[in-house]
Short mmCIF file of C-alpha atoms and ligand atoms in Angstrom, two decimals:
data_model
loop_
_atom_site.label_atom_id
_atom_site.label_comp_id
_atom_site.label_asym_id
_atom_site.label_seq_id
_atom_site.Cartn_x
_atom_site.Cartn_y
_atom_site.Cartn_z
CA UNK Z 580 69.97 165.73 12.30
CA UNK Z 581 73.38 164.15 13.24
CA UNK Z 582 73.94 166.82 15.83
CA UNK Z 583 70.67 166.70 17.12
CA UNK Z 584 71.62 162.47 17.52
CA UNK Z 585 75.09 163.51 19.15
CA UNK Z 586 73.29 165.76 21.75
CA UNK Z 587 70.68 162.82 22.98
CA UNK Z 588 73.29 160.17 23.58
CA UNK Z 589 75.13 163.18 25.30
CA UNK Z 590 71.73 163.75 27.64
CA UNK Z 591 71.25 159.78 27.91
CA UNK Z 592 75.12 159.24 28.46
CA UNK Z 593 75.21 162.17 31.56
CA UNK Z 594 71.66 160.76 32.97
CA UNK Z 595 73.29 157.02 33.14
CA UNK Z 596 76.46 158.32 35.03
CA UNK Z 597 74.23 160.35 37.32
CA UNK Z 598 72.00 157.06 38.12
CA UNK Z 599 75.41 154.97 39.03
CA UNK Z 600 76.60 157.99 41.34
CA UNK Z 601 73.29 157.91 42.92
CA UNK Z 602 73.15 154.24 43.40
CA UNK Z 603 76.78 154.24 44.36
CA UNK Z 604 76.28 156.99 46.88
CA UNK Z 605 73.18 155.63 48.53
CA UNK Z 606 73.05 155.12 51.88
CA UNK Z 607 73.49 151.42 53.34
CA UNK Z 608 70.45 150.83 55.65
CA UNK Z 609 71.40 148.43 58.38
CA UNK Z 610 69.62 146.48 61.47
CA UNK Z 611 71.55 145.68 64.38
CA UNK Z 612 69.83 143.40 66.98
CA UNK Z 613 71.85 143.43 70.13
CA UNK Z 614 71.75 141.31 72.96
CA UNK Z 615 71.60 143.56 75.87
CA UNK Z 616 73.90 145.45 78.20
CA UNK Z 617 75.15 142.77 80.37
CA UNK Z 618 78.96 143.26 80.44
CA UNK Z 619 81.79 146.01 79.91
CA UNK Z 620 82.69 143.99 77.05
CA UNK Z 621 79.12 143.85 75.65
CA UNK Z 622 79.04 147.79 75.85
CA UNK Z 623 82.01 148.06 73.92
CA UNK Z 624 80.98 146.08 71.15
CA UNK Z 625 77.75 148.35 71.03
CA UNK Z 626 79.79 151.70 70.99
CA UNK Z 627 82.22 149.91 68.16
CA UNK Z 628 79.24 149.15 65.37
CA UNK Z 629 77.17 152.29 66.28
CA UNK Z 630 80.93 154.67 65.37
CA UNK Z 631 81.87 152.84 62.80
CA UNK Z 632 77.79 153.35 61.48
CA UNK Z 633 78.67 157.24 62.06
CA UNK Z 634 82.29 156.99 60.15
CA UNK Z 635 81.03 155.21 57.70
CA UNK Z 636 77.72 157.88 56.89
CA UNK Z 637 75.79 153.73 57.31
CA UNK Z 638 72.13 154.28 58.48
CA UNK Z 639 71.82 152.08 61.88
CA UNK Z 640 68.89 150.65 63.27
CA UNK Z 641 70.03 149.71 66.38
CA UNK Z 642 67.70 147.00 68.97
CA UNK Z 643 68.78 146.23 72.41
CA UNK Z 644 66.99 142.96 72.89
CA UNK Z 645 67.18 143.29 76.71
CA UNK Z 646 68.81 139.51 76.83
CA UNK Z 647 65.52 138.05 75.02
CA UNK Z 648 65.38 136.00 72.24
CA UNK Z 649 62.04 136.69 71.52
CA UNK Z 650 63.19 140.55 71.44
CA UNK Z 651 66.05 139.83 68.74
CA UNK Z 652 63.34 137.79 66.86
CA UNK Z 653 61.08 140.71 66.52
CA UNK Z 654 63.50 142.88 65.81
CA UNK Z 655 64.52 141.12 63.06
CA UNK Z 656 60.77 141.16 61.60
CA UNK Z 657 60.96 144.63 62.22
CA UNK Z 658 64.13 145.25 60.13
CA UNK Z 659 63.16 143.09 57.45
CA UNK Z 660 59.55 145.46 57.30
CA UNK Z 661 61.31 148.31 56.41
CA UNK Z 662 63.72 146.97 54.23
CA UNK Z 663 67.05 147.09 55.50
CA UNK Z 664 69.82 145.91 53.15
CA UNK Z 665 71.60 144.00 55.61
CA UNK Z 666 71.30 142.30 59.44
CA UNK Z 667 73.63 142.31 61.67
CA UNK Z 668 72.76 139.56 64.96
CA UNK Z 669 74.75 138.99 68.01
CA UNK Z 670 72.46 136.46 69.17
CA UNK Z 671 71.69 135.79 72.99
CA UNK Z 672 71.64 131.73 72.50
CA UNK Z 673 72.82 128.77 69.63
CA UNK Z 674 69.40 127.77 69.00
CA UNK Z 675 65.84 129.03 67.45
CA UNK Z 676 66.87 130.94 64.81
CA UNK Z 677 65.77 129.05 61.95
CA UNK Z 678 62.23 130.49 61.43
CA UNK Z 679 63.20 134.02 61.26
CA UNK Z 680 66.16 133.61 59.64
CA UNK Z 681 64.29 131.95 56.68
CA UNK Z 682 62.49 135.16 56.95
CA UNK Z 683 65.34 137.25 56.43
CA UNK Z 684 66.92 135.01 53.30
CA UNK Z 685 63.51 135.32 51.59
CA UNK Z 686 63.80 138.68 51.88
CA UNK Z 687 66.60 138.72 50.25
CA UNK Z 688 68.37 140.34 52.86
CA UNK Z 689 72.02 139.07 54.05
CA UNK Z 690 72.67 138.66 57.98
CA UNK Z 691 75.80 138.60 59.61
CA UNK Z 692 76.27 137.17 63.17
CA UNK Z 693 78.76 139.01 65.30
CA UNK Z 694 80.64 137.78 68.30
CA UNK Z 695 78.24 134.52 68.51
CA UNK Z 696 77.73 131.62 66.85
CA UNK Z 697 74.13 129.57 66.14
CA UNK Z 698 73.27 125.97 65.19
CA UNK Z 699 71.33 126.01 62.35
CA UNK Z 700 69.97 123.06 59.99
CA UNK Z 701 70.90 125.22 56.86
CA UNK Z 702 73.75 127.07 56.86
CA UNK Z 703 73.38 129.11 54.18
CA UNK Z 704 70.71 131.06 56.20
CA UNK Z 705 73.50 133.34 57.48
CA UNK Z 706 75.98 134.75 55.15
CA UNK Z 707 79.07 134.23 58.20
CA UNK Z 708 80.12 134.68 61.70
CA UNK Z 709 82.50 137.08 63.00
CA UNK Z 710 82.96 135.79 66.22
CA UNK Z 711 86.37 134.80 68.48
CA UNK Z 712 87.48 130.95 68.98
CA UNK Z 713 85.54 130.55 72.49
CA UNK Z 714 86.88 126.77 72.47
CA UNK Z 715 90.22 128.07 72.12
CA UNK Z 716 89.86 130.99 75.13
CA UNK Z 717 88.52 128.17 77.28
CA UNK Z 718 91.79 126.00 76.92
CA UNK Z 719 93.92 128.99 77.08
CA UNK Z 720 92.44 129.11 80.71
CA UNK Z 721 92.78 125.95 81.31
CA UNK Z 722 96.52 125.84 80.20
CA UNK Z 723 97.48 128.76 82.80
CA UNK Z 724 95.49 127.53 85.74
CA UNK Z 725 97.10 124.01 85.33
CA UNK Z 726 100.03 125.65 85.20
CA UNK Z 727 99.17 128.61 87.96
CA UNK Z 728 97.99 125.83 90.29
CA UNK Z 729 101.07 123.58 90.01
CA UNK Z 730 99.14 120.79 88.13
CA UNK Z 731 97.42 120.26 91.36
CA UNK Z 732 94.28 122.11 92.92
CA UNK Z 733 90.64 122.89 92.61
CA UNK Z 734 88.55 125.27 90.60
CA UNK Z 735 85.14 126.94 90.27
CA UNK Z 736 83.69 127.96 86.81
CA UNK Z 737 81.46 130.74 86.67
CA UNK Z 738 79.55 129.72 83.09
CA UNK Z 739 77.87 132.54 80.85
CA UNK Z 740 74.53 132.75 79.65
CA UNK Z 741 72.69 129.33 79.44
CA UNK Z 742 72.48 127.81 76.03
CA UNK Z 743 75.19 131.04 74.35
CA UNK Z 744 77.80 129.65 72.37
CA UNK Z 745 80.58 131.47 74.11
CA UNK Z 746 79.36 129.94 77.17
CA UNK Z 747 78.84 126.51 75.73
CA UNK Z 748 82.30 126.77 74.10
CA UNK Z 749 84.40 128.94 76.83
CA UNK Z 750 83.00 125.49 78.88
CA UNK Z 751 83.93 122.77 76.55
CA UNK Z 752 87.61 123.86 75.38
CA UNK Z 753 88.37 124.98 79.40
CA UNK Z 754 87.08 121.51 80.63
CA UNK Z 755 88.63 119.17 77.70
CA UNK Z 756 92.36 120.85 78.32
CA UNK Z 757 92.11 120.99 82.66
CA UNK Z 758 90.77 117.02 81.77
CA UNK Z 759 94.99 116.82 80.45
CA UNK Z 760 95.78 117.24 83.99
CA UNK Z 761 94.05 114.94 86.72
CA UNK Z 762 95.03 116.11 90.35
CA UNK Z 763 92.81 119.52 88.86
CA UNK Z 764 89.15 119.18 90.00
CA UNK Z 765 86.39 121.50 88.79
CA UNK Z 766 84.52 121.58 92.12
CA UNK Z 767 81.23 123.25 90.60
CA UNK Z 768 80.11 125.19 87.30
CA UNK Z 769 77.39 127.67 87.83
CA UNK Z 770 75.78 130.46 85.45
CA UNK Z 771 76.46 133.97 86.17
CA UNK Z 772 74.56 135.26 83.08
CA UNK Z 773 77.82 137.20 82.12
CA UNK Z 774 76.97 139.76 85.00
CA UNK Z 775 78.69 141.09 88.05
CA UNK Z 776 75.88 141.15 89.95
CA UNK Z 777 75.11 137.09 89.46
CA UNK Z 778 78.69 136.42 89.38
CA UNK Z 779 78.83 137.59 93.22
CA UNK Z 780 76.36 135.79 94.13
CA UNK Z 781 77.61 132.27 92.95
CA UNK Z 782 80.75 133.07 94.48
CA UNK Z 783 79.39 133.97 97.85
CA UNK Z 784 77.47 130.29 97.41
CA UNK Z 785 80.58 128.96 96.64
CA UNK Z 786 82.54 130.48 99.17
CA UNK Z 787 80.00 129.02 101.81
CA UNK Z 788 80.23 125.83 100.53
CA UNK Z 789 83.78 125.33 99.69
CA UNK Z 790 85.34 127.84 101.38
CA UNK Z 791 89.28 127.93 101.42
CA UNK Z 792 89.04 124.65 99.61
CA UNK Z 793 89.03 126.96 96.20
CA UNK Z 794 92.40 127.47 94.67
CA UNK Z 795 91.02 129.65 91.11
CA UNK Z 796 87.79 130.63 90.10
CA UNK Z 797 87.50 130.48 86.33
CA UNK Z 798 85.02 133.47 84.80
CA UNK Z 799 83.57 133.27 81.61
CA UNK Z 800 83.48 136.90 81.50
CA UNK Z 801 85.20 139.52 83.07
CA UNK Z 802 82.13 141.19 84.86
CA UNK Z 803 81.68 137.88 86.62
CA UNK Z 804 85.05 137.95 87.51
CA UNK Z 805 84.56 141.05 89.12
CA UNK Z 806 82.08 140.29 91.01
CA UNK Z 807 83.53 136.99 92.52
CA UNK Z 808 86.91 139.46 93.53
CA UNK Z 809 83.87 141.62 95.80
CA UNK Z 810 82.70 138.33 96.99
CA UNK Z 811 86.08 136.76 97.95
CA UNK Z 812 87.28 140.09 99.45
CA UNK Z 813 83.41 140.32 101.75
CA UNK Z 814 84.59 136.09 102.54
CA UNK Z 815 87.47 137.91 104.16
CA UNK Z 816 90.03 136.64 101.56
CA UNK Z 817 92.78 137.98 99.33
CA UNK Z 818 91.93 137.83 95.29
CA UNK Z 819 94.74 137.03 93.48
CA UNK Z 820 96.69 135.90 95.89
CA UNK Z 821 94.27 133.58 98.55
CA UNK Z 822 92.28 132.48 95.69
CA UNK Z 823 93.63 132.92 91.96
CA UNK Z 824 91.14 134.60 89.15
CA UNK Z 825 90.60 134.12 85.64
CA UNK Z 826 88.22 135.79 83.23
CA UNK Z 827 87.88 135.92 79.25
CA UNK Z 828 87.40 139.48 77.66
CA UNK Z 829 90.64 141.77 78.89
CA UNK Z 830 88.51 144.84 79.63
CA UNK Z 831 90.11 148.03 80.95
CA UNK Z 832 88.09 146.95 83.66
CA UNK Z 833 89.95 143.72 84.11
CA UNK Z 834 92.98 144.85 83.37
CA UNK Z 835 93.14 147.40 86.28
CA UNK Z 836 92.21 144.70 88.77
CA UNK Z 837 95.16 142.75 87.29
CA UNK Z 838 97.06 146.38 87.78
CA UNK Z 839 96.17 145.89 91.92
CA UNK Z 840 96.77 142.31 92.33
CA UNK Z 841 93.37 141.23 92.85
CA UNK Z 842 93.27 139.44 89.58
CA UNK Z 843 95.47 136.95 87.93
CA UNK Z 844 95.32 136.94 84.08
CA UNK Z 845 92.67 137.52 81.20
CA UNK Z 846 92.31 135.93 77.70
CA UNK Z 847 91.15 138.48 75.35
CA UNK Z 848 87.88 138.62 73.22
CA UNK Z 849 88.01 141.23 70.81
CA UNK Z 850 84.72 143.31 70.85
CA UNK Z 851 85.66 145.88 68.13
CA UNK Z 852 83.71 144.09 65.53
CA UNK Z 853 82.10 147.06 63.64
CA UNK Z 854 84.52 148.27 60.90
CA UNK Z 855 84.72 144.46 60.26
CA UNK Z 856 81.41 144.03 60.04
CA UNK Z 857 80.44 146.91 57.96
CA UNK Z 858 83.39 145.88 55.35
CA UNK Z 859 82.32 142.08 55.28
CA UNK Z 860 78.73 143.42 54.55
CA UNK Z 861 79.44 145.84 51.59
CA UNK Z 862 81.35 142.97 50.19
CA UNK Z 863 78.42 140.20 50.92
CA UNK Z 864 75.73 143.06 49.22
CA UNK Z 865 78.31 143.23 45.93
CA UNK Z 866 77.90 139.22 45.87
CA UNK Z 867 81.68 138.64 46.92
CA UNK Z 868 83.07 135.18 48.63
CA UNK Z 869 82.71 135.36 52.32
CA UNK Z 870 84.86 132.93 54.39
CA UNK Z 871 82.00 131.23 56.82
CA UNK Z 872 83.87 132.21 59.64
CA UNK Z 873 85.70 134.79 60.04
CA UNK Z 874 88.12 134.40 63.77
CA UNK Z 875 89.00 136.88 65.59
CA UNK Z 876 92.67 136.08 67.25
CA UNK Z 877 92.99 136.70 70.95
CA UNK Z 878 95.85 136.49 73.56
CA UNK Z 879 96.48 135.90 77.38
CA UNK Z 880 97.40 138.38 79.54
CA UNK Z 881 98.70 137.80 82.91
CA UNK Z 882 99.04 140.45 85.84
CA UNK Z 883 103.10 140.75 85.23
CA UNK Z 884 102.31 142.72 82.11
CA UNK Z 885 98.95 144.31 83.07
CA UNK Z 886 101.20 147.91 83.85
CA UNK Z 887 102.98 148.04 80.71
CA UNK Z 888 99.96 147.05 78.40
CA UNK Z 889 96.47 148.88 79.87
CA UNK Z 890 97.66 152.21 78.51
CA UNK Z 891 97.26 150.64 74.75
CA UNK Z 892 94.15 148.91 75.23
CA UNK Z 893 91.51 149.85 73.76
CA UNK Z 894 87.96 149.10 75.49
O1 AHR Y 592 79.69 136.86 73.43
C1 AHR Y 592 80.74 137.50 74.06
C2 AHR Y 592 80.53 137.53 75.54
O2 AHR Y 592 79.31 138.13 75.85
C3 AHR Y 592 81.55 138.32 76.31
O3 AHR Y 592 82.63 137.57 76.74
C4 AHR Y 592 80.77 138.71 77.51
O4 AHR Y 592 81.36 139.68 78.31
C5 AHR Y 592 79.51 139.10 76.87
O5 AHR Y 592 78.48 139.40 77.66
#
């Protein structure tokens, strides 16, 4: 009788461990609603979460919202239908999110926002953001052009996405510190979207209408940097030198028009967010305190180092 007792709590003992190595081996499910695939920096952040997903044996359910909101809203519903254990959101703009994001905490599922920030009435409908200081890569811009331009000149700003918080942000920290020094005038802001493509185009409307008067265009991105160097050099001007360039995001990209001459400096924005993310979400399933947001530190580059540092960068 007694063995037949030892042998059951034996079976019962082996089943329980077997149930916590199942439950401790089962496979995250996660939902990642992307913005688009507007920028070099934009595609790096993509390629970081979907290999660290791979590394990681993580089960991604990856939505490229195509620059919608409404998109990102639906794939939310959509993640939340099959039951993911966790959201991550890069979201396109600061505001709207409420409504789905209630969604999502009835649900019972945690979200994470990556590389943007939201306004929300409640807080606690997102567990944190992983995001960079945008205020503070706006007045590290501001700090070199003063600087660059002597204390004395004029600038363009070619703005992000409309209603973004790195675009609201890389706007208000550039314009409060270039405020510090007077004989600077922003001549005009314009939205570029974060593209090349746009960014061209506002410079060539620029160019037209101030011409020579420009002393440094300053890009929100470094895509729209890009495209304002084409522009400038089709104006029959000298980037870099005639007209001085900075962008935010220190792409390879950017880094190699620093290399030429044709741009000036770059304040990074790290996009390698996915090993981060993944790790902040394993600890926010196991109930763990999450600081609400979690900065990403970032430096200035100017063209002088550009040679000796683009063969460690890494996107
Ligand atoms: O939110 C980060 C910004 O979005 C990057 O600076 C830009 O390149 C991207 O499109």
């Amino acid at each position: 009788m007694r063995k037949l007792w030892i042998f059951a709590l034996l079976v019962s003992l082996v089943a329980a461990f077997a149930g916590m190595a199942a439950a401790a081996e089962k496979t995250l499910v996660v939902g990642f609603s992307q913005i688009g695939a507007e920028s070099g920096w934009r595609t790096a952040e993509t390629d970081s979460v979907i290999s660290a997903a791979k590394e990681l044996g993580i089960d991604l359910k990856f939505s490229d919202a195509q620059q919608k909101q409404e998109n990102q809203i639906k794939a939310i519903r959509s993640f939340i239908a099959q039951g993911v254990d966790g959201i991550l959101l890069a979201p396109v703009v600061e505001t709207g999110w409420e409504p789905v994001l209630t969604e999502a905490q009835n649900a019972k599922i945690p979200v994470i926002l990556l590389d943007r920030g939201i306004t929300v009435n409640d807080d606690s409908l997102y567990v944190c953001k992983i995001t960079s200081d945008f205020v503070f890569e706006g007045r590290e811009a501001a700090k070199w052009v003063a600087k660059e331009l002597g204390g004395k000149g004029s600038v363009v700003q070619l703005q992000g996405t409309p209603g973004a918080s790195a675009a609201t942000e890389r706007q208000k920290g550039f314009e409060e510190e270039i405020a510090k020094t007077p004989d600077i005038k922003i001549l005009e802001s314009q939205t570029g979207d974060f593209t090349m493509e746009l960014g061209k185009q506002v410079m060539e409307a620029f160019l037209k209408k101030y011409g020579k008067d420009i002393n440094a265009v300053y890009a929100h991105n470094d895509d729209m940097g890009l495209g304002a160097i084409q522009a400038i050099k089709e104006a029959g001007l000298k980037p870099g030198e005639d007209i001085k360039i900075i962008t935010v995001d220190a792409t390879k990209a950017a880094f190699e028009a620093m290399v030429a001459g044709e741009m000036n400096a770059v304040v990074e924005c790290n996009p390698l967010l996915g090993p981060l993310a993944y790790e902040t979400l394993k600890k926010a399933i196991a109930g763990e305190k999450i600081d609400k947001w979690i900065v990403q530190k970032d430096e200035l580059f100017t063209k002088d180092q550009a040679a000796s540092v683009i063969g460690s960068r890494k996107y």
